[in-house]
Amino acid sequence: MPGGPNHLFTPLTIRGLTLRNRIFSTGHMAVMLEDGKVTDAMVEYHAAKAQGGAALTIIEAARVHPSGDSGRPAIRAYDPACVPGYAKLAKACQGHGCKVFAQLSHPGREMTMAADGTHAVAYAPSAVPNERFHVMPREMSVRMIHEVVQGFETSAANIRAAGLDGVEIVASHGYLLGQFLNPRVNQRQDAYGGSPVNRMRIIQEVIAAIRRGVGDGLVIGIRLSGEEKDHDGVEVDEMLEMAQAIGADCDLDYLNVTAGTSAGLAGSTHIVPSMRFEAGYTTPLSAAIRAKVHKPVFVAGRINQPQIAEQTLASGAADMCGMTRALISDPEMPRKAEAGALDDIRACVACNQACIGHMLNACSISCIQHPETGRELTYGTPEPVAAPRKVMVIGGGPAGLKAAAVAATRGHQVTLYEAQAQLGGQVNLAQLLPGRAEFGGVTTNLAREVRNAGVDVRLNTLVTRDFIQAQAPDAIVIAVGGTCRMPRIEGAEDAHVVSAWQVLEGQANVGARVVIADWRCDWVGMGLAERFARDGCHVRLAVNGMVAGQTIQQYARDTWLCDLHKLGVEIIPHLRLYGADADDAYFQHTLSGEAVILNEVDTLVSALGTQSETTLEAELKDYEGALHVIGDALCPRTVEEAVLEGLKVASSL
């Protein structure tokens, strides 16, 4: 980057293969397969990163043996039918100067349900149960170990036939090879268990098998969790010893360091760490391993900005930086960074909603800020308009900002009107909660796109029907958002009841003993609970669901639940708000229907969701021109739906 030493854009050569910079996309499930094969959507998804300047993209974990197949779709690398799809993807990325590696894996005991909804037989080094998925595996026989090792060789040969540039072995996150490394999981007493040497034996055999499969030319790397950060997980000191031994293998070319494990809820939060984790927090792990090995070391974990990547490289903590979500949020990030256009980068805010959140719900991954990601075949290239129109966008929240930016980029004359003094809508409230300041980047990023697209922005402007008629637009987009939902609460006149919005806007005083009625089960209730607890309040979070944060991505939720437990917040599930008086809050249990009374309440905080703002829409009910309603003004949901609808409507104008 301009202004100093440029480590990020210095090429790196590994086994004769030159990577044009130090930015790569880690292996991650994109949910863009069909019958275990690469689709055109997946090709375009990776090609967008390649075109945007990434040096390397690592394709998601492919299965090497039928025993590793589960209900979660994955490439079957052991099947030659995978070759054409891999080849098409490789050619598309390599044509833009980006190298392509395949990731080979076996989940071991980390098995979800089979495709038919039954529980598949899970295999592991020993019959030690998995805590997260509640799976009791079957111990692998030596014969099966040899079959799996052979599966790595067969799969590697298919990768070579497809024309890829390398192979990465998954021994991270508590999957099969990582299970062999863990002495608490691997309790074998044969040649594959016991001593560190024996526990590493399968990895050494896998490396040798892959080298046989790919020959001398392709790069081979291995991904390791420097620390699993979970009960009975691999500790740093254990991994340092094993990484040093594994790194000495002459057939291995690099080590890729991450953190966490799939085996437990605590460890799994590190698989895709949310904004509650510090940026670049895994780099001490890679630095410790890099000091023990004499080969390039890759690292990933909340490296969401080129400045952070540059610091990581300059400090000697790693040789390559995995910036997967940064590339999902902005596939052009590398080129922008190299050109010095740092302010134009759409920085990832680590909300986890549309990337890993989609993946865990078996939907193609995307980004709440950039819904074009994952939809490249439909929205990858904005189509210029033949006849520009005068477009009025009303509302400067995420929906309006996206609609205005895309419409202007396509060539329309766009004016955006916002009634308040600043853009952002409800994002301005979300960023006020503990650990959520980074979420404000959504507004920063979208506002930058609006400015770059040449949108005329008018703040402090209330739009009415008369105003619209005076402006005479060709098309209107209503994106005025919503208001705080505050239904009648029986007895509220005798109690101290305030809304979540009043608290966030600084319009309410809260007593020492707080009850939060959390209907939505999202970030609002959890964030308020944390804020009050850190202020020294006694906090009870009454959620109308099974768990606090039920509607948000589980890794973000579970990290937050951890913090709330440490803060002493009492979380009470299955409660429906009924009423209140001067000292009590009244609820009904959503399952039993019985009353639940919470006593000694100074303040009841209602977090009961949002309702659409429909005043302007009602004024225009007989308007005959082109009129579109999007975002919370259409139906209260989240930033993701608002931005996506902004994209869709602007693409249709």
CSV table of N, CA, C and O in Angstrom, one decimal, residues 473-570:
chain,number,residue,atom,x,y,z
A,473,PRO,N,-40.9,13.2,-10.2
A,473,PRO,CA,-40.0,12.1,-10.5
A,473,PRO,C,-40.6,11.1,-11.5
A,473,PRO,O,-41.8,11.0,-11.6
A,474,ASP,N,-39.7,10.4,-12.2
A,474,ASP,CA,-40.2,9.3,-13.0
A,474,ASP,C,-40.5,8.0,-12.2
A,474,ASP,O,-41.2,7.2,-12.6
A,475,ALA,N,-39.8,7.9,-11.1
A,475,ALA,CA,-39.9,6.7,-10.3
A,475,ALA,C,-39.6,7.1,-8.8
A,475,ALA,O,-38.8,7.9,-8.5
A,476,ILE,N,-40.4,6.5,-7.9
A,476,ILE,CA,-40.2,6.8,-6.5
A,476,ILE,C,-39.9,5.5,-5.8
A,476,ILE,O,-40.5,4.4,-6.0
A,477,VAL,N,-38.9,5.5,-4.9
A,477,VAL,CA,-38.6,4.4,-4.0
A,477,VAL,C,-38.8,4.8,-2.6
A,477,VAL,O,-38.0,5.7,-2.1
A,478,ILE,N,-39.7,4.3,-1.9
A,478,ILE,CA,-40.0,4.6,-0.5
A,478,ILE,C,-39.2,3.6,0.4
A,478,ILE,O,-39.4,2.4,0.3
A,479,ALA,N,-38.3,4.2,1.1
A,479,ALA,CA,-37.4,3.4,2.0
A,479,ALA,C,-37.3,4.1,3.4
A,479,ALA,O,-36.2,4.3,3.9
A,480,VAL,N,-38.4,4.4,3.9
A,480,VAL,CA,-38.5,5.2,5.1
A,480,VAL,C,-38.3,4.4,6.4
A,480,VAL,O,-38.4,5.0,7.5
A,481,GLY,N,-38.2,3.1,6.3
A,481,GLY,CA,-37.9,2.3,7.4
A,481,GLY,C,-39.1,2.1,8.3
A,481,GLY,O,-40.2,2.0,7.9
A,482,GLY,N,-38.8,2.0,9.6
A,482,GLY,CA,-39.9,1.7,10.6
A,482,GLY,C,-39.7,2.5,11.9
A,482,GLY,O,-38.8,3.3,12.0
A,483,THR,N,-40.7,2.2,12.8
A,483,THR,CA,-40.6,2.9,14.1
A,483,THR,C,-40.7,1.8,15.1
A,483,THR,O,-41.0,0.6,14.9
A,484,CYS,N,-40.3,2.2,16.3
A,484,CYS,CA,-40.3,1.3,17.5
A,484,CYS,C,-41.7,0.8,17.8
A,484,CYS,O,-42.6,1.6,18.0
A,485,ARG,N,-41.9,-0.5,17.8
A,485,ARG,CA,-43.2,-1.1,18.1
A,485,ARG,C,-43.4,-1.1,19.6
A,485,ARG,O,-42.6,-1.6,20.4
A,486,MET,N,-44.5,-0.4,20.0
A,486,MET,CA,-44.8,-0.3,21.4
A,486,MET,C,-46.3,-0.5,21.7
A,486,MET,O,-47.1,0.4,21.8
A,487,PRO,N,-46.7,-1.8,21.7
A,487,PRO,CA,-48.1,-2.1,21.9
A,487,PRO,C,-48.5,-1.7,23.3
A,487,PRO,O,-47.7,-1.5,24.2
A,488,ARG,N,-49.8,-1.7,23.6
A,488,ARG,CA,-50.3,-1.4,24.9
A,488,ARG,C,-49.9,-2.5,25.9
A,488,ARG,O,-50.1,-3.7,25.6
A,489,ILE,N,-49.3,-2.1,27.0
A,489,ILE,CA,-48.9,-3.0,28.0
A,489,ILE,C,-49.8,-2.8,29.2
A,489,ILE,O,-49.8,-1.7,29.8
A,490,GLU,N,-50.6,-3.7,29.6
A,490,GLU,CA,-51.5,-3.6,30.7
A,490,GLU,C,-50.8,-3.2,32.0
A,490,GLU,O,-49.8,-3.8,32.4
A,491,GLY,N,-51.2,-2.1,32.6
A,491,GLY,CA,-50.6,-1.6,33.9
A,491,GLY,C,-49.4,-0.7,33.7
A,491,GLY,O,-48.8,-0.3,34.6
A,492,ALA,N,-49.1,-0.4,32.4
A,492,ALA,CA,-47.8,0.3,32.1
A,492,ALA,C,-47.9,1.7,32.8
A,492,ALA,O,-46.9,2.3,33.1
A,493,GLU,N,-49.1,2.3,32.9
A,493,GLU,CA,-49.2,3.6,33.5
A,493,GLU,C,-48.8,3.7,35.0
A,493,GLU,O,-48.4,4.7,35.5
A,494,ASP,N,-48.8,2.5,35.6
A,494,ASP,CA,-48.3,2.5,37.0
A,494,ASP,C,-46.9,2.0,37.2
A,494,ASP,O,-46.3,1.9,38.3
A,495,ALA,N,-46.3,1.7,36.0
A,495,ALA,CA,-44.9,1.1,36.1
A,495,ALA,C,-43.9,2.0,35.3
A,495,ALA,O,-44.3,3.0,34.7
A,496,HIS,N,-42.7,1.7,35.5
A,496,HIS,CA,-41.6,2.5,34.7
A,496,HIS,C,-41.3,1.6,33.5
A,496,HIS,O,-40.5,0.7,33.6
A,497,VAL,N,-41.9,1.9,32.4
A,497,VAL,CA,-41.7,1.2,31.2
A,497,VAL,C,-41.1,2.1,30.1
A,497,VAL,O,-41.6,3.2,29.9
A,498,VAL,N,-40.0,1.6,29.5
A,498,VAL,CA,-39.4,2.4,28.5
A,498,VAL,C,-39.1,1.4,27.3
A,498,VAL,O,-39.0,0.2,27.5
A,499,SER,N,-38.9,2.0,26.1
A,499,SER,CA,-38.6,1.2,25.0
A,499,SER,C,-37.1,1.1,24.7
A,499,SER,O,-36.4,1.9,25.2
A,500,ALA,N,-36.8,0.1,24.0
A,500,ALA,CA,-35.4,-0.1,23.6
A,500,ALA,C,-34.8,1.1,22.9
A,500,ALA,O,-33.7,1.6,23.1
A,501,TRP,N,-35.6,1.7,22.0
A,501,TRP,CA,-35.2,2.9,21.2
A,501,TRP,C,-35.0,4.1,22.2
A,501,TRP,O,-34.0,4.8,22.0
A,502,GLN,N,-35.9,4.3,23.1
A,502,GLN,CA,-35.7,5.4,24.1
A,502,GLN,C,-34.4,5.2,24.8
A,502,GLN,O,-33.7,6.2,25.1
A,503,VAL,N,-34.0,4.0,25.2
A,503,VAL,CA,-32.8,3.8,25.9
A,503,VAL,C,-31.6,4.1,25.0
A,503,VAL,O,-30.7,4.9,25.4
A,504,LEU,N,-31.6,3.6,23.8
A,504,LEU,CA,-30.5,3.9,22.9
A,504,LEU,C,-30.4,5.3,22.5
A,504,LEU,O,-29.2,5.8,22.2
A,505,GLU,N,-31.5,6.0,22.4
A,505,GLU,CA,-31.4,7.4,22.0
A,505,GLU,C,-31.2,8.4,23.2
A,505,GLU,O,-31.2,9.6,23.1
A,506,GLY,N,-30.9,7.8,24.4
A,506,GLY,CA,-30.6,8.6,25.6
A,506,GLY,C,-31.8,9.3,26.1
A,506,GLY,O,-31.7,10.3,26.8
A,507,GLN,N,-33.0,8.8,25.9
A,507,GLN,CA,-34.2,9.5,26.4
A,507,GLN,C,-34.9,8.8,27.6
A,507,GLN,O,-36.0,9.1,27.9
A,508,ALA,N,-34.2,7.9,28.2
A,508,ALA,CA,-34.8,7.1,29.3
A,508,ALA,C,-33.7,6.9,30.4
A,508,ALA,O,-32.6,6.6,30.1
A,509,ASN,N,-34.2,7.0,31.7
A,509,ASN,CA,-33.4,6.6,32.8
A,509,ASN,C,-33.8,5.2,33.2
A,509,ASN,O,-35.0,4.9,33.3
A,510,VAL,N,-32.9,4.4,33.6
A,510,VAL,CA,-33.1,3.0,33.9
A,510,VAL,C,-32.7,2.8,35.4
A,510,VAL,O,-31.6,3.2,35.8
A,511,GLY,N,-33.5,2.1,36.1
A,511,GLY,CA,-33.3,1.8,37.5
A,511,GLY,C,-32.2,0.7,37.7
A,511,GLY,O,-31.7,0.1,36.7
A,512,ALA,N,-32.0,0.3,39.0
A,512,ALA,CA,-31.0,-0.6,39.3
A,512,ALA,C,-31.4,-2.1,39.0
A,512,ALA,O,-30.5,-2.9,38.8
A,513,ARG,N,-32.7,-2.3,38.9
A,513,ARG,CA,-33.2,-3.7,38.7
A,513,ARG,C,-34.0,-3.7,37.4
A,513,ARG,O,-35.1,-3.1,37.4
A,514,VAL,N,-33.5,-4.3,36.4
A,514,VAL,CA,-34.0,-4.2,35.0
A,514,VAL,C,-34.6,-5.5,34.5
A,514,VAL,O,-33.9,-6.5,34.7
A,515,VAL,N,-35.7,-5.5,33.9
A,515,VAL,CA,-36.2,-6.6,33.1
A,515,VAL,C,-36.4,-6.2,31.7
A,515,VAL,O,-37.0,-5.1,31.4
A,516,ILE,N,-35.9,-7.0,30.8
A,516,ILE,CA,-36.0,-6.7,29.4
A,516,ILE,C,-36.9,-7.7,28.8
A,516,ILE,O,-36.7,-8.9,28.8
A,517,ALA,N,-38.0,-7.2,28.2
A,517,ALA,CA,-39.0,-8.1,27.5
A,517,ALA,C,-38.5,-8.1,26.0
A,517,ALA,O,-38.7,-7.2,25.2
A,518,ASP,N,-37.9,-9.3,25.6
A,518,ASP,CA,-37.3,-9.4,24.3
A,518,ASP,C,-38.1,-10.3,23.4
A,518,ASP,O,-38.0,-11.5,23.4
A,519,TRP,N,-39.0,-9.7,22.6
A,519,TRP,CA,-39.8,-10.5,21.7
A,519,TRP,C,-39.0,-11.0,20.5
A,519,TRP,O,-39.2,-12.1,20.0
A,520,ARG,N,-38.2,-10.1,19.9
A,520,ARG,CA,-37.5,-10.5,18.7
A,520,ARG,C,-36.4,-11.5,18.9
A,520,ARG,O,-36.1,-12.2,17.9
A,521,CYS,N,-35.8,-11.6,20.0
A,521,CYS,CA,-34.7,-12.6,20.3
A,521,CYS,C,-33.5,-12.3,19.3
A,521,CYS,O,-33.0,-13.2,18.7
A,522,ASP,N,-33.1,-11.0,19.2
A,522,ASP,CA,-32.0,-10.7,18.4
A,522,ASP,C,-31.0,-9.9,19.1
A,522,ASP,O,-30.9,-10.0,20.4
A,523,TRP,N,-30.2,-9.1,18.4
A,523,TRP,CA,-29.1,-8.4,19.0
A,523,TRP,C,-29.6,-7.3,20.0
A,523,TRP,O,-28.8,-6.9,20.9
A,524,VAL,N,-30.8,-6.8,19.9
A,524,VAL,CA,-31.3,-5.7,20.7
A,524,VAL,C,-31.4,-6.1,22.2
A,524,VAL,O,-30.8,-5.4,23.0
A,525,GLY,N,-32.1,-7.2,22.4
A,525,GLY,CA,-32.2,-7.6,23.8
A,525,GLY,C,-30.9,-8.0,24.4
A,525,GLY,O,-30.6,-7.6,25.6
A,526,MET,N,-30.1,-8.7,23.7
A,526,MET,CA,-28.8,-9.1,24.2
A,526,MET,C,-27.9,-7.9,24.5
A,526,MET,O,-27.2,-7.8,25.5
A,527,GLY,N,-27.9,-7.0,23.5
A,527,GLY,CA,-27.1,-5.8,23.7
A,527,GLY,C,-27.5,-4.9,24.8
A,527,GLY,O,-26.7,-4.4,25.6
A,528,LEU,N,-28.8,-4.7,25.0
A,528,LEU,CA,-29.3,-3.9,26.2
A,528,LEU,C,-28.9,-4.6,27.5
A,528,LEU,O,-28.5,-4.0,28.4
A,529,ALA,N,-29.0,-5.9,27.5
A,529,ALA,CA,-28.7,-6.7,28.7
A,529,ALA,C,-27.2,-6.5,29.1
A,529,ALA,O,-26.9,-6.3,30.3
A,530,GLU,N,-26.4,-6.5,28.1
A,530,GLU,CA,-24.9,-6.3,28.4
A,530,GLU,C,-24.7,-4.9,28.8
A,530,GLU,O,-23.9,-4.7,29.8
A,531,ARG,N,-25.3,-4.0,28.2
A,531,ARG,CA,-25.1,-2.6,28.6
A,531,ARG,C,-25.5,-2.3,30.0
A,531,ARG,O,-24.8,-1.7,30.8
A,532,PHE,N,-26.7,-2.8,30.4
A,532,PHE,CA,-27.2,-2.6,31.8
A,532,PHE,C,-26.3,-3.3,32.8
A,532,PHE,O,-26.0,-2.8,33.8
A,533,ALA,N,-25.9,-4.5,32.4
A,533,ALA,CA,-25.0,-5.3,33.3
A,533,ALA,C,-23.7,-4.6,33.6
A,533,ALA,O,-23.2,-4.5,34.7
A,534,ARG,N,-23.1,-4.1,32.5
A,534,ARG,CA,-21.8,-3.4,32.6
A,534,ARG,C,-22.0,-2.1,33.4
A,534,ARG,O,-21.0,-1.6,34.0
A,535,ASP,N,-23.2,-1.5,33.4
A,535,ASP,CA,-23.5,-0.3,34.2
A,535,ASP,C,-23.8,-0.7,35.7
A,535,ASP,O,-24.0,0.2,36.5
A,536,GLY,N,-23.8,-2.0,36.0
A,536,GLY,CA,-23.9,-2.4,37.4
A,536,GLY,C,-25.4,-2.7,37.8
A,536,GLY,O,-25.7,-2.9,38.9
A,537,CYS,N,-26.3,-2.8,36.8
A,537,CYS,CA,-27.6,-3.2,37.1
A,537,CYS,C,-27.8,-4.7,37.3
A,537,CYS,O,-27.0,-5.5,36.8
A,538,HIS,N,-28.9,-5.1,38.0
A,538,HIS,CA,-29.3,-6.5,38.1
A,538,HIS,C,-30.2,-6.6,36.9
A,538,HIS,O,-31.2,-5.9,36.7
A,539,VAL,N,-29.9,-7.6,36.0
A,539,VAL,CA,-30.6,-7.7,34.7
A,539,VAL,C,-31.2,-9.1,34.5
A,539,VAL,O,-30.5,-10.1,34.7
A,540,ARG,N,-32.5,-9.1,34.1
A,540,ARG,CA,-33.1,-10.3,33.7
A,540,ARG,C,-33.6,-10.1,32.3
A,540,ARG,O,-34.3,-9.1,32.0
A,541,LEU,N,-33.2,-11.0,31.4
A,541,LEU,CA,-33.6,-10.9,30.0
A,541,LEU,C,-34.6,-12.0,29.7
A,541,LEU,O,-34.3,-13.2,29.7
A,542,ALA,N,-35.9,-11.5,29.5
A,542,ALA,CA,-37.0,-12.4,29.3
A,542,ALA,C,-37.2,-12.5,27.8
A,542,ALA,O,-37.7,-11.6,27.2
A,543,VAL,N,-36.9,-13.7,27.2
A,543,VAL,CA,-37.0,-13.8,25.8
A,543,VAL,C,-38.2,-14.7,25.4
A,543,VAL,O,-38.5,-15.7,26.0
A,544,ASN,N,-38.9,-14.2,24.3
A,544,ASN,CA,-40.0,-14.9,23.7
A,544,ASN,C,-39.4,-15.9,22.7
A,544,ASN,O,-39.7,-15.8,21.5
A,545,GLY,N,-38.7,-16.9,23.2
A,545,GLY,CA,-38.1,-17.9,22.3
A,545,GLY,C,-37.3,-18.9,23.1
A,545,GLY,O,-37.4,-18.9,24.4
A,546,MET,N,-36.6,-19.8,22.5
A,546,MET,CA,-35.9,-20.8,23.2
A,546,MET,C,-34.6,-20.3,23.8
A,546,MET,O,-34.2,-20.9,24.8
A,547,VAL,N,-34.0,-19.3,23.2
A,547,VAL,CA,-32.7,-18.8,23.7
A,547,VAL,C,-32.6,-17.4,23.3
A,547,VAL,O,-33.1,-16.9,22.3
A,548,ALA,N,-31.9,-16.6,24.1
A,548,ALA,CA,-31.6,-15.2,23.7
A,548,ALA,C,-30.7,-15.3,22.4
A,548,ALA,O,-29.9,-16.1,22.3
A,549,GLY,N,-31.0,-14.3,21.5
A,549,GLY,CA,-30.3,-14.3,20.2
A,549,GLY,C,-30.7,-15.4,19.3
A,549,GLY,O,-30.0,-15.7,18.3
A,550,GLN,N,-31.9,-16.0,19.5
A,550,GLN,CA,-32.3,-17.1,18.7
A,550,GLN,C,-32.4,-16.8,17.2
A,550,GLN,O,-32.1,-17.7,16.3
A,551,THR,N,-32.6,-15.5,16.8
A,551,THR,CA,-32.8,-15.2,15.4
A,551,THR,C,-31.5,-14.7,14.8
A,551,THR,O,-31.5,-14.3,13.6
A,552,ILE,N,-30.4,-14.7,15.5
A,552,ILE,CA,-29.1,-14.2,14.9
A,552,ILE,C,-28.2,-15.4,14.8
A,552,ILE,O,-28.4,-16.5,15.4
A,553,GLN,N,-27.1,-15.2,13.9
A,553,GLN,CA,-26.2,-16.3,13.6
A,553,GLN,C,-25.6,-16.9,14.9
A,553,GLN,O,-25.2,-16.2,15.8
A,554,GLN,N,-25.5,-18.2,14.9
A,554,GLN,CA,-25.2,-18.9,16.2
A,554,GLN,C,-23.8,-18.6,16.7
A,554,GLN,O,-23.6,-18.5,17.9
A,555,TYR,N,-22.8,-18.4,15.8
A,555,TYR,CA,-21.5,-18.1,16.4
A,555,TYR,C,-21.5,-16.7,17.1
A,555,TYR,O,-20.9,-16.5,18.1
A,556,ALA,N,-22.2,-15.7,16.5
A,556,ALA,CA,-22.3,-14.4,17.1
A,556,ALA,C,-23.1,-14.5,18.4
A,556,ALA,O,-22.8,-13.9,19.4
A,557,ARG,N,-24.2,-15.3,18.3
A,557,ARG,CA,-25.1,-15.5,19.5
A,557,ARG,C,-24.3,-16.1,20.7
A,557,ARG,O,-24.4,-15.7,21.8
A,558,ASP,N,-23.6,-17.2,20.4
A,558,ASP,CA,-23.0,-18.0,21.4
A,558,ASP,C,-21.8,-17.2,22.1
A,558,ASP,O,-21.6,-17.3,23.3
A,559,THR,N,-21.1,-16.4,21.3
A,559,THR,CA,-20.1,-15.6,22.0
A,559,THR,C,-20.7,-14.6,22.9
A,559,THR,O,-20.2,-14.3,24.0
A,560,TRP,N,-21.8,-14.0,22.5
A,560,TRP,CA,-22.6,-13.1,23.3
A,560,TRP,C,-23.1,-13.7,24.6
A,560,TRP,O,-23.1,-13.2,25.7
A,561,LEU,N,-23.7,-14.9,24.4
A,561,LEU,CA,-24.2,-15.6,25.6
A,561,LEU,C,-23.1,-15.9,26.6
A,561,LEU,O,-23.4,-15.9,27.8
A,562,CYS,N,-21.9,-16.2,26.1
A,562,CYS,CA,-20.8,-16.4,27.0
A,562,CYS,C,-20.6,-15.2,27.8
A,562,CYS,O,-20.4,-15.2,29.1
A,563,ASP,N,-20.5,-14.0,27.2
A,563,ASP,CA,-20.3,-12.8,27.9
A,563,ASP,C,-21.4,-12.4,28.9
A,563,ASP,O,-21.1,-11.9,30.0
A,564,LEU,N,-22.6,-12.6,28.5
A,564,LEU,CA,-23.8,-12.3,29.3
A,564,LEU,C,-23.7,-13.2,30.6
A,564,LEU,O,-24.0,-12.8,31.7
A,565,HIS,N,-23.3,-14.5,30.4
A,565,HIS,CA,-23.2,-15.4,31.6
A,565,HIS,C,-22.1,-14.8,32.6
A,565,HIS,O,-22.3,-14.8,33.8
A,566,LYS,N,-21.0,-14.4,32.0
A,566,LYS,CA,-19.9,-13.9,32.8
A,566,LYS,C,-20.4,-12.6,33.6
A,566,LYS,O,-19.9,-12.4,34.7
A,567,LEU,N,-21.3,-11.9,33.0
A,567,LEU,CA,-21.7,-10.6,33.6
A,567,LEU,C,-22.9,-10.9,34.6
A,567,LEU,O,-23.4,-9.9,35.2
A,568,GLY,N,-23.3,-12.1,34.7
A,568,GLY,CA,-24.4,-12.4,35.6
A,568,GLY,C,-25.8,-12.1,35.2
A,568,GLY,O,-26.7,-12.0,36.0
A,569,VAL,N,-26.0,-11.9,33.9
A,569,VAL,CA,-27.3,-11.7,33.4
A,569,VAL,C,-28.2,-13.0,33.5
A,569,VAL,O,-27.7,-14.1,33.1
A,570,GLU,N,-29.4,-12.9,34.0
A,570,GLU,CA,-30.3,-14.0,34.1
A,570,GLU,C,-31.1,-14.1,32.9
A,570,GLU,O,-31.9,-13.1,32.6
